[in-house]
């Protein structure tokens, strides 16, 4: 079976559009955008990850990709209150080596150097 695309590298940019190599705008080749996330400096350090739906976990960040899929080792999930799923309890469970899908990740922060502070937007009557 003959391929429908030119993989010899001798054709024009319009001939070889497989894999997003051509932007379709006058044959100009698109450049890869640089990520604003600096997860590389968190590799092999303890991180806390918050996910959609309220799930929270911590562990050692071993790897990631451009879609923010995370590989977390020695992962521990913080269990939520059964009556109020927005509240994290003191209980946790060990998960081990985990791959967290990037579409679920809302926050990645280092464990070192962070502490919980009072909400400055709540008035004294609210607190």
PDB file of C-alpha atoms in Angstrom:
ATOM      1  CA  UNK A   1       0.000   0.000   0.000  1.00  0.00           C
ATOM      2  CA  UNK A   2       1.390   3.375  -1.002  1.00  0.00           C
ATOM      3  CA  UNK A   3       1.533   6.217   1.567  1.00  0.00           C
ATOM      4  CA  UNK A   4      -0.500   9.282   0.731  1.00  0.00           C
ATOM      5  CA  UNK A   5       2.114  11.667   2.096  1.00  0.00           C
ATOM      6  CA  UNK A   6       5.620  12.452   0.956  1.00  0.00           C
ATOM      7  CA  UNK A   7       8.115  11.182   3.512  1.00  0.00           C
ATOM      8  CA  UNK A   8      11.255  11.618   1.410  1.00  0.00           C
ATOM      9  CA  UNK A   9      11.863  15.168   2.551  1.00  0.00           C
ATOM     10  CA  UNK A  10      12.168  16.413  -1.035  1.00  0.00           C
ATOM     11  CA  UNK A  11       8.683  17.877  -1.330  1.00  0.00           C
ATOM     12  CA  UNK A  12       7.475  21.294  -0.327  1.00  0.00           C
ATOM     13  CA  UNK A  13       6.245  22.059   3.186  1.00  0.00           C
ATOM     14  CA  UNK A  14       2.663  21.639   1.976  1.00  0.00           C
ATOM     15  CA  UNK A  15       3.389  18.044   0.912  1.00  0.00           C
ATOM     16  CA  UNK A  16       4.505  16.943   4.343  1.00  0.00           C
ATOM     17  CA  UNK A  17       2.000  18.171   6.907  1.00  0.00           C
ATOM     18  CA  UNK A  18       1.975  15.081   9.080  1.00  0.00           C
ATOM     19  CA  UNK A  19       2.563  15.761  12.759  1.00  0.00           C
ATOM     20  CA  UNK A  20       1.839  19.488  12.626  1.00  0.00           C
ATOM     21  CA  UNK A  21       4.996  20.384  10.716  1.00  0.00           C
ATOM     22  CA  UNK A  22       3.190  23.010   8.661  1.00  0.00           C
ATOM     23  CA  UNK A  23       0.854  25.604  10.083  1.00  0.00           C
ATOM     24  CA  UNK A  24      -1.215  25.841   6.896  1.00  0.00           C
ATOM     25  CA  UNK A  25      -0.612  29.597   6.643  1.00  0.00           C
ATOM     26  CA  UNK A  26       1.357  30.045   3.463  1.00  0.00           C
ATOM     27  CA  UNK A  27       3.537  27.016   4.152  1.00  0.00           C
ATOM     28  CA  UNK A  28       5.265  28.662   7.120  1.00  0.00           C
ATOM     29  CA  UNK A  29       6.684  26.227   9.646  1.00  0.00           C
ATOM     30  CA  UNK A  30       5.304  26.836  13.136  1.00  0.00           C
ATOM     31  CA  UNK A  31       7.745  27.121  16.000  1.00  0.00           C
ATOM     32  CA  UNK A  32       7.290  25.186  19.214  1.00  0.00           C
ATOM     33  CA  UNK A  33       6.046  27.415  22.015  1.00  0.00           C
ATOM     34  CA  UNK A  34       8.027  27.442  25.226  1.00  0.00           C
ATOM     35  CA  UNK A  35       6.063  26.343  28.283  1.00  0.00           C
ATOM     36  CA  UNK A  36       5.513  28.874  31.041  1.00  0.00           C
ATOM     37  CA  UNK A  37       5.632  26.078  33.622  1.00  0.00           C
ATOM     38  CA  UNK A  38       8.983  25.468  35.246  1.00  0.00           C
ATOM     39  CA  UNK A  39       8.404  21.956  36.514  1.00  0.00           C
ATOM     40  CA  UNK A  40      11.947  20.891  35.604  1.00  0.00           C
ATOM     41  CA  UNK A  41      13.321  22.538  38.750  1.00  0.00           C
ATOM     42  CA  UNK A  42      10.870  20.503  40.880  1.00  0.00           C
ATOM     43  CA  UNK A  43      12.099  17.119  39.579  1.00  0.00           C
ATOM     44  CA  UNK A  44      13.126  14.768  42.434  1.00  0.00           C
ATOM     45  CA  UNK A  45      11.625  17.077  45.051  1.00  0.00           C
ATOM     46  CA  UNK A  46       8.467  16.790  47.127  1.00  0.00           C
ATOM     47  CA  UNK A  47       5.417  18.424  45.518  1.00  0.00           C
ATOM     48  CA  UNK A  48       1.762  18.846  46.396  1.00  0.00           C
ATOM     49  CA  UNK A  49      -0.730  18.358  43.552  1.00  0.00           C
ATOM     50  CA  UNK A  50      -4.357  19.458  43.499  1.00  0.00           C
ATOM     51  CA  UNK A  51      -6.705  17.976  40.917  1.00  0.00           C
ATOM     52  CA  UNK A  52     -10.130  18.754  39.510  1.00  0.00           C
ATOM     53  CA  UNK A  53     -12.830  17.419  41.793  1.00  0.00           C
ATOM     54  CA  UNK A  54     -10.901  18.303  44.947  1.00  0.00           C
ATOM     55  CA  UNK A  55      -8.451  15.399  45.124  1.00  0.00           C
ATOM     56  CA  UNK A  56      -5.084  16.320  46.682  1.00  0.00           C
ATOM     57  CA  UNK A  57      -1.848  14.362  46.865  1.00  0.00           C
ATOM     58  CA  UNK A  58       1.830  14.744  47.582  1.00  0.00           C
ATOM     59  CA  UNK A  59       4.922  12.853  46.563  1.00  0.00           C
ATOM     60  CA  UNK A  60       8.239  13.036  44.718  1.00  0.00           C
ATOM     61  CA  UNK A  61       7.928  14.439  41.185  1.00  0.00           C
ATOM     62  CA  UNK A  62       9.823  12.032  38.919  1.00  0.00           C
ATOM     63  CA  UNK A  63       8.729  13.297  35.515  1.00  0.00           C
ATOM     64  CA  UNK A  64       6.293  15.293  33.392  1.00  0.00           C
ATOM     65  CA  UNK A  65       5.551  16.104  29.771  1.00  0.00           C
ATOM     66  CA  UNK A  66       4.233  19.041  27.742  1.00  0.00           C
ATOM     67  CA  UNK A  67       0.640  18.070  28.593  1.00  0.00           C
ATOM     68  CA  UNK A  68       1.466  18.275  32.335  1.00  0.00           C
ATOM     69  CA  UNK A  69       1.009  14.537  32.791  1.00  0.00           C
ATOM     70  CA  UNK A  70       2.892  13.928  36.036  1.00  0.00           C
ATOM     71  CA  UNK A  71       4.775  10.912  37.381  1.00  0.00           C
ATOM     72  CA  UNK A  72       4.752  11.006  41.179  1.00  0.00           C
ATOM     73  CA  UNK A  73       6.615   8.496  43.342  1.00  0.00           C
ATOM     74  CA  UNK A  74       5.811   7.676  46.993  1.00  0.00           C
ATOM     75  CA  UNK A  75       2.449   9.314  46.418  1.00  0.00           C
ATOM     76  CA  UNK A  76       0.093   9.898  49.317  1.00  0.00           C
ATOM     77  CA  UNK A  77      -3.513  10.979  48.784  1.00  0.00           C
ATOM     78  CA  UNK A  78      -5.251  13.138  51.369  1.00  0.00           C
ATOM     79  CA  UNK A  79      -8.719  11.763  52.071  1.00  0.00           C
ATOM     80  CA  UNK A  80     -11.750  14.043  52.077  1.00  0.00           C
ATOM     81  CA  UNK A  81     -14.577  14.258  54.585  1.00  0.00           C
ATOM     82  CA  UNK A  82     -17.493  12.024  53.527  1.00  0.00           C
ATOM     83  CA  UNK A  83     -20.036  14.660  54.570  1.00  0.00           C
ATOM     84  CA  UNK A  84     -18.222  17.654  53.015  1.00  0.00           C
ATOM     85  CA  UNK A  85     -16.079  16.694  50.018  1.00  0.00           C
ATOM     86  CA  UNK A  86     -14.443  20.133  49.949  1.00  0.00           C
ATOM     87  CA  UNK A  87     -12.732  19.484  53.312  1.00  0.00           C
ATOM     88  CA  UNK A  88      -9.504  17.489  53.588  1.00  0.00           C
ATOM     89  CA  UNK A  89      -9.225  15.277  56.688  1.00  0.00           C
ATOM     90  CA  UNK A  90      -6.130  14.228  58.640  1.00  0.00           C
ATOM     91  CA  UNK A  91      -6.378  10.770  57.082  1.00  0.00           C
ATOM     92  CA  UNK A  92      -4.363   9.746  54.048  1.00  0.00           C
ATOM     93  CA  UNK A  93      -3.581   6.658  52.019  1.00  0.00           C
ATOM     94  CA  UNK A  94      -0.389   5.544  50.295  1.00  0.00           C
ATOM     95  CA  UNK A  95      -0.659   5.108  46.536  1.00  0.00           C
ATOM     96  CA  UNK A  96       2.967   4.460  45.555  1.00  0.00           C
ATOM     97  CA  UNK A  97       3.972   5.312  41.968  1.00  0.00           C
ATOM     98  CA  UNK A  98       1.227   7.325  40.234  1.00  0.00           C
ATOM     99  CA  UNK A  99       0.675   8.898  36.819  1.00  0.00           C
ATOM    100  CA  UNK A 100      -1.625  11.921  37.075  1.00  0.00           C
ATOM    101  CA  UNK A 101      -3.246  12.918  33.805  1.00  0.00           C
ATOM    102  CA  UNK A 102      -2.518  16.527  32.884  1.00  0.00           C
ATOM    103  CA  UNK A 103      -6.143  17.394  32.164  1.00  0.00           C
ATOM    104  CA  UNK A 104      -6.928  16.767  35.844  1.00  0.00           C
ATOM    105  CA  UNK A 105      -4.077  18.843  37.321  1.00  0.00           C
ATOM    106  CA  UNK A 106      -5.043  22.290  38.633  1.00  0.00           C
ATOM    107  CA  UNK A 107      -2.057  23.062  40.901  1.00  0.00           C
ATOM    108  CA  UNK A 108       1.504  21.826  41.371  1.00  0.00           C
ATOM    109  CA  UNK A 109       3.471  23.393  44.204  1.00  0.00           C
ATOM    110  CA  UNK A 110       6.652  22.517  46.097  1.00  0.00           C
ATOM    111  CA  UNK A 111       6.173  21.140  49.615  1.00  0.00           C
ATOM    112  CA  UNK A 112       9.266  22.907  50.925  1.00  0.00           C
ATOM    113  CA  UNK A 113       8.870  26.577  51.733  1.00  0.00           C
ATOM    114  CA  UNK A 114       5.076  26.656  51.744  1.00  0.00           C
ATOM    115  CA  UNK A 115       2.764  27.205  54.675  1.00  0.00           C
ATOM    116  CA  UNK A 116      -0.931  27.806  55.122  1.00  0.00           C
ATOM    117  CA  UNK A 117      -1.943  31.387  55.894  1.00  0.00           C
ATOM    118  CA  UNK A 118      -5.192  33.026  56.918  1.00  0.00           C
ATOM    119  CA  UNK A 119      -7.410  34.147  54.039  1.00  0.00           C
ATOM    120  CA  UNK A 120      -6.819  37.923  53.703  1.00  0.00           C
ATOM    121  CA  UNK A 121     -10.126  38.372  51.830  1.00  0.00           C
ATOM    122  CA  UNK A 122     -12.302  37.188  54.705  1.00  0.00           C
ATOM    123  CA  UNK A 123     -13.392  39.874  57.128  1.00  0.00           C
ATOM    124  CA  UNK A 124     -12.989  39.388  60.861  1.00  0.00           C
ATOM    125  CA  UNK A 125     -16.734  38.700  61.143  1.00  0.00           C
ATOM    126  CA  UNK A 126     -16.428  35.900  58.523  1.00  0.00           C
ATOM    127  CA  UNK A 127     -13.513  34.135  60.206  1.00  0.00           C
TER     128      UNK A 127
END
